[in-house]
Amino acid sequence: MSHGVRPKHWHQCFSDRSSHFLTMEMEQEKMTMNKELSSDAAAYCCSACHGDETWSYNHPIRGRAKSRSLSASPALGSTKEFRRTRSLHGPCPVTTFGPKACVLQNPQTIMHIQDPASQRLTWNKSPKSVLVIKKMRDASLLQPFKELCTHLMEENNMIVYVEKKVLEDPAIASDESFGAVKKKFCTFREDYDDISNQIDFIICLGGDGTLLYASSLFQGSVPPVMAFHLGSLGFLTPFSFENFQSQVTQVIEGNAAVVLRSRLKVRVVKELRGKKTAVHNGLGENGSRAAGLDMDVGKQAMQYQVLNEVVIDRGPSSYLSNVDVYLDGHLITTVQGDGVIVSTPTGSTAYAAAAGASMIHPNVPAIMITPICPHSLSFRPIVVPAGVELKIMLSPEARNTAWVSFDGRKRQEIRHGDSISITTSCYPLPSICVRDPVSDWFESLAQCLHWNVRKKQAHFEEEEEEEEEEEGEG
């Protein structure tokens, strides 16, 4: 046999041996991975939820999972050097809302992510309590409020919660015909009473502000929200109040689609500067339900759940704001301008849209970073994955302080040494749809923002078309 000529079966034999060795190598690597996963599984907790959700082997991973990088080949000895510290995907949302509601599970899921178009509301038990949120200082809402509460109590035999200041409205307090219903209300005070485990679902009467307010009341799991359009804009409030009885009945029976509106988990850490913070019923002066003080290191930490956006601006100062933006610990840019907006897809149609950002459907997992009047011609809004962690601080060169607000509330000053950490929350807000998430969103774009409204271009008359064709042939 010549050295330059190989039998036909040689290639097949070599291929089989190579496959055999490759299979053995992959099996060994897999066994090594399994051992490491097994050893780490017991101690692993979801970093996005601060340990609220634990993970174990052979169970779905929640939150930012430790995963092995597939693009890196194993080094000599250990593979731990090539493990990712966080996933680019956002945390898996908690799909139980309040004590009794959850998303109806669809067996046709891909990678444990349910198709948003198939998300429908279901109840583990029949809902018994409802929170009614009414827009304040609007006399036109008094009659719809009375009709809705009377219907819920008398027809559906439900426990109705309202904020105490709603019943202090003179028009309601002086209405004797409403007195019997008013006595049955359960009341609460914002920032003092925790009702998060007592509400089965929420009904909002007003504009988009009522939905934002409902979100602020629940710093953890949020009950399903049914929002009626009785305000000025109504982008987030798709229901009409005309036939509210049948619509409420459908929701109570579990016959409704839901869109999970992601929220931002925001942690503000401030240096204590000789000011004592008043705490009432576990709540700080800014109303945070997750406030904490670390006196040893001189820091004050507050946490918020944000539905629309976090806005950092220059406040009353005439100087440019000068803030550093970090992404997963890396400095990505310094904002020099009026400020910066960090928003959810839901918030992309609010302040961010006015600042020139794109509008994003609420089912898209993302965080938007939009500058406010930047002093740069090249600073365009960007969209980053939902799983990243942003950190915003004053630049060392900043001439003035900055101010931050959360969905337009809890406005406070940020000084040198303070920080704002932002990531996607694992507690979305389940908003009930009239039809489905896609149809409702485009309907709101058209009706509320008049998206792409333009007079139609006139078509050519037949004679003009013939003349143009003749000119073209000539």
Coordinates of N, CA and C in Angstrom, one line a residue, residues 117-236:
A117 N -49.0 36.5 24.0 CA -50.4 36.5 23.4 C -51.3 35.5 24.0
S118 N -50.8 34.6 24.7 CA -51.6 33.5 25.4 C -51.8 33.8 26.9
Q119 N -51.3 34.9 27.4 CA -51.4 35.1 28.8 C -52.9 35.5 29.2
R120 N -53.5 34.7 30.0 CA -54.9 34.9 30.4 C -55.0 34.8 31.9
L121 N -55.9 35.6 32.4 CA -56.1 35.6 33.9 C -56.9 34.4 34.3
T122 N -56.5 33.8 35.5 CA -57.3 32.8 36.1 C -57.3 33.0 37.6
W123 N -58.2 32.4 38.4 CA -58.2 32.6 39.8 C -58.1 31.3 40.5
N124 N -57.2 31.2 41.5 CA -57.1 30.0 42.3 C -58.4 29.8 43.2
K125 N -58.9 30.9 43.6 CA -60.2 31.0 44.4 C -60.9 32.2 43.9
S126 N -62.2 32.3 44.1 CA -63.0 33.4 43.7 C -62.6 34.7 44.4
P127 N -62.3 35.8 43.7 CA -61.9 37.0 44.4 C -63.0 37.5 45.3
K128 N -62.6 38.0 46.4 CA -63.6 38.5 47.4 C -63.4 40.0 47.8
S129 N -62.1 40.5 47.5 CA -61.8 41.9 47.9 C -61.3 42.6 46.7
V130 N -61.7 43.9 46.6 CA -61.3 44.7 45.5 C -60.9 46.1 46.0
L131 N -59.8 46.6 45.5 CA -59.4 48.0 45.8 C -59.8 48.9 44.7
V132 N -60.6 49.9 45.0 CA -61.1 50.9 44.0 C -60.3 52.2 44.2
I133 N -59.6 52.6 43.2 CA -58.8 53.8 43.2 C -59.5 54.9 42.3
K134 N -59.8 56.0 42.9 CA -60.5 57.0 42.1 C -59.5 58.3 42.0
K135 N -59.6 58.9 40.8 CA -58.8 60.1 40.6 C -59.4 61.2 41.6
M136 N -58.4 61.8 42.2 CA -58.8 62.9 43.2 C -59.2 64.2 42.5
R137 N -60.0 65.0 43.2 CA -60.3 66.3 42.8 C -61.0 66.3 41.4
D138 N -61.8 65.4 41.2 CA -62.6 65.3 39.9 C -64.0 65.0 40.2
A139 N -64.9 66.0 40.2 CA -66.3 65.8 40.5 C -67.0 64.9 39.6
S140 N -66.5 64.8 38.3 CA -67.2 64.0 37.3 C -67.1 62.5 37.6
L141 N -66.2 62.1 38.5 CA -66.0 60.7 38.8 C -66.8 60.2 40.0
L142 N -67.5 61.2 40.7 CA -68.3 60.8 41.9 C -69.4 59.8 41.5
Q143 N -70.1 60.1 40.5 CA -71.3 59.2 40.1 C -70.8 57.8 39.7
P144 N -69.8 57.7 38.7 CA -69.3 56.4 38.4 C -68.7 55.6 39.6
F145 N -68.0 56.3 40.5 CA -67.5 55.7 41.7 C -68.6 55.1 42.5
K146 N -69.7 55.8 42.8 CA -70.8 55.3 43.6 C -71.4 54.1 42.9
E147 N -71.6 54.2 41.6 CA -72.3 53.1 40.9 C -71.4 51.8 40.9
L148 N -70.1 52.0 40.7 CA -69.2 50.8 40.7 C -69.2 50.2 42.1
C149 N -69.0 51.0 43.2 CA -68.9 50.4 44.5 C -70.2 49.8 44.9
T150 N -71.4 50.4 44.6 CA -72.7 49.7 44.9 C -72.8 48.4 44.2
H151 N -72.4 48.4 42.9 CA -72.5 47.1 42.1 C -71.6 46.0 42.7
L152 N -70.4 46.4 43.1 CA -69.5 45.4 43.7 C -70.0 44.8 45.0
M153 N -70.6 45.7 45.8 CA -71.0 45.2 47.1 C -72.3 44.5 47.1
E154 N -73.3 45.0 46.3 CA -74.6 44.4 46.3 C -74.8 43.3 45.3
E155 N -74.2 43.4 44.2 CA -74.4 42.4 43.1 C -73.3 41.3 43.3
N156 N -72.1 41.6 43.6 CA -71.0 40.7 43.7 C -70.6 40.3 45.1
N157 N -71.2 41.0 46.1 CA -70.9 40.7 47.5 C -69.4 40.7 47.8
M158 N -68.8 41.8 47.4 CA -67.3 41.9 47.6 C -67.0 42.9 48.6
I159 N -65.8 42.7 49.2 CA -65.3 43.7 50.2 C -64.5 44.8 49.4
V160 N -64.9 46.0 49.6 CA -64.4 47.1 48.8 C -63.4 47.9 49.7
Y161 N -62.2 48.1 49.3 CA -61.2 49.0 49.9 C -61.1 50.3 49.2
V162 N -61.0 51.4 49.9 CA -60.8 52.7 49.3 C -59.8 53.4 50.2
E163 N -59.2 54.4 49.7 CA -58.3 55.2 50.5 C -59.1 56.2 51.4
K164 N -58.7 56.4 52.6 CA -59.5 57.1 53.5 C -59.8 58.5 53.0
K165 N -58.9 59.2 52.4 CA -59.1 60.6 51.9 C -60.2 60.7 50.8
V166 N -60.5 59.5 50.1 CA -61.5 59.5 49.1 C -62.9 59.8 49.8
L167 N -63.1 59.1 51.0 CA -64.4 59.3 51.6 C -64.5 60.6 52.4
E168 N -63.4 61.3 52.5 CA -63.4 62.7 53.1 C -63.8 63.8 52.1
D169 N -64.0 63.4 50.8 CA -64.5 64.3 49.8 C -65.9 64.8 50.3
P170 N -66.1 66.1 50.4 CA -67.4 66.7 50.8 C -68.6 66.2 50.0
A171 N -68.4 65.9 48.7 CA -69.6 65.5 47.9 C -70.0 64.0 48.3
I172 N -69.0 63.2 48.8 CA -69.3 61.9 49.2 C -69.8 61.9 50.7
A173 N -69.1 62.7 51.5 CA -69.5 62.7 52.9 C -70.9 63.2 53.2
S174 N -71.4 64.1 52.3 CA -72.7 64.7 52.5 C -73.8 64.0 51.8
D175 N -73.5 62.9 51.0 CA -74.5 62.2 50.3 C -75.1 61.2 51.2
E176 N -76.4 61.4 51.6 CA -77.1 60.5 52.5 C -77.5 59.2 51.8
S177 N -77.8 59.3 50.5 CA -78.2 58.1 49.8 C -77.1 57.1 49.7
F178 N -75.8 57.6 49.8 CA -74.7 56.7 49.7 C -74.2 56.2 51.1
G179 N -74.9 56.6 52.1 CA -74.4 56.4 53.5 C -74.3 54.9 53.8
A180 N -75.4 54.1 53.4 CA -75.4 52.7 53.7 C -74.2 51.9 53.1
V181 N -73.9 52.3 51.8 CA -72.7 51.7 51.2 C -71.4 52.1 51.8
K182 N -71.4 53.4 52.1 CA -70.1 54.0 52.6 C -69.7 53.3 53.9
K183 N -70.7 52.9 54.8 CA -70.3 52.3 56.0 C -69.6 50.9 55.9
K184 N -69.8 50.3 54.7 CA -69.2 49.0 54.5 C -67.8 49.0 53.9
F185 N -67.3 50.2 53.6 CA -66.0 50.4 53.0 C -64.9 50.0 54.1
C186 N -63.9 49.4 53.6 CA -62.6 49.2 54.3 C -61.7 50.3 53.9
T187 N -61.1 51.1 54.8 CA -60.3 52.2 54.4 C -58.8 51.9 54.8
F188 N -57.9 52.7 54.1 CA -56.5 52.6 54.4 C -55.9 53.9 54.2
R189 N -54.6 54.1 54.7 CA -53.9 55.3 54.5 C -52.6 55.0 53.8
E190 N -52.3 55.7 52.8 CA -51.0 55.5 52.1 C -49.8 55.7 53.0
D191 N -48.8 54.9 52.9 CA -47.6 54.9 53.6 C -47.7 54.5 55.1
Y192 N -48.9 54.2 55.5 CA -49.1 53.8 56.9 C -49.7 52.3 57.0
D193 N -50.6 52.0 56.1 CA -51.3 50.7 56.2 C -50.9 49.9 55.0
D194 N -50.5 48.6 55.4 CA -50.1 47.7 54.3 C -51.3 46.8 54.0
I195 N -51.7 46.9 52.7 CA -52.9 46.1 52.3 C -52.5 45.1 51.2
S196 N -51.2 44.9 51.0 CA -50.8 44.1 49.9 C -51.3 42.7 49.9
N197 N -51.5 42.1 51.1 CA -52.0 40.7 51.2 C -53.5 40.6 51.4
Q198 N -54.2 41.8 51.2 CA -55.6 41.7 51.5 C -56.5 42.0 50.2
I199 N -55.8 42.4 49.1 CA -56.5 42.8 47.9 C -56.4 41.7 46.8
D200 N -57.5 41.3 46.3 CA -57.5 40.3 45.2 C -57.4 40.9 43.8
F201 N -58.0 42.0 43.6 CA -57.8 42.8 42.3 C -58.1 44.2 42.5
I202 N -57.7 45.0 41.5 CA -57.8 46.5 41.6 C -58.6 47.0 40.5
I203 N -59.4 48.0 40.8 CA -60.1 48.8 39.7 C -59.7 50.2 39.8
C204 N -59.3 50.8 38.7 CA -58.9 52.2 38.7 C -59.9 53.0 37.9
L205 N -60.3 54.2 38.4 CA -61.2 55.1 37.8 C -60.5 56.4 37.6
G206 N -60.1 56.7 36.3 CA -59.4 58.0 36.1 C -58.5 57.8 34.9
G207 N -57.3 58.5 35.0 CA -56.3 58.4 33.9 C -55.2 57.5 34.2
D208 N -54.1 57.7 33.5 CA -52.9 56.9 33.7 C -52.3 57.0 35.1
G209 N -52.5 58.2 35.7 CA -52.0 58.4 37.0 C -52.5 57.5 38.1
T210 N -53.8 57.0 37.9 CA -54.3 56.1 38.9 C -53.6 54.7 38.8
L211 N -53.2 54.3 37.6 CA -52.5 53.1 37.4 C -51.1 53.2 38.1
L212 N -50.4 54.3 37.9 CA -49.1 54.5 38.5 C -49.3 54.5 40.0
Y213 N -50.3 55.1 40.5 CA -50.5 55.2 42.0 C -50.8 53.8 42.5
A214 N -51.6 53.0 41.8 CA -51.8 51.6 42.2 C -50.5 50.8 42.3
S215 N -49.6 51.0 41.3 CA -48.3 50.3 41.3 C -47.5 50.7 42.5
S216 N -47.6 52.0 42.9 CA -46.8 52.4 44.1 C -47.2 51.8 45.4
L217 N -48.5 51.4 45.5 CA -49.0 50.9 46.7 C -48.5 49.4 46.9
F218 N -48.0 48.8 45.9 CA -47.6 47.4 46.0 C -46.1 47.2 45.7
Q219 N -45.3 47.1 46.7 CA -43.9 47.0 46.5 C -43.4 45.6 46.2
G220 N -44.4 44.6 46.3 CA -44.1 43.2 45.9 C -45.0 42.8 44.8
S221 N -45.7 41.7 45.1 CA -46.7 41.1 44.1 C -47.9 42.1 44.0
V222 N -48.3 42.3 42.7 CA -49.4 43.3 42.4 C -50.6 42.5 42.0
P223 N -51.8 42.7 42.6 CA -53.0 42.1 42.1 C -53.3 42.6 40.7
P224 N -54.2 41.8 39.9 CA -54.6 42.3 38.6 C -55.2 43.6 38.6
V225 N -55.0 44.5 37.6 CA -55.5 45.8 37.6 C -56.4 46.0 36.4
M226 N -57.6 46.5 36.7 CA -58.6 46.8 35.6 C -58.8 48.3 35.6
A227 N -58.4 49.0 34.5 CA -58.4 50.4 34.5 C -59.4 51.0 33.6
F228 N -60.3 51.8 34.1 CA -61.3 52.5 33.3 C -60.9 53.9 32.8
H229 N -61.1 54.2 31.6 CA -60.6 55.5 31.0 C -61.6 56.5 31.4
L230 N -61.3 57.3 32.4 CA -62.1 58.4 32.9 C -61.3 59.7 33.1
G231 N -60.1 59.7 32.5 CA -59.2 60.8 32.7 C -58.9 61.6 31.4
S232 N -57.8 62.2 31.4 CA -57.5 63.1 30.2 C -56.8 62.3 29.1
L233 N -55.9 61.4 29.4 CA -55.1 60.7 28.3 C -55.6 59.3 28.1
G234 N -55.4 58.5 29.1 CA -55.9 57.1 29.1 C -55.2 56.1 28.3
F235 N -53.9 56.3 28.1 CA -53.1 55.4 27.3 C -53.0 54.0 28.0
L236 N -53.0 54.0 29.3 CA -52.9 52.8 30.1 C -54.2 52.3 30.7

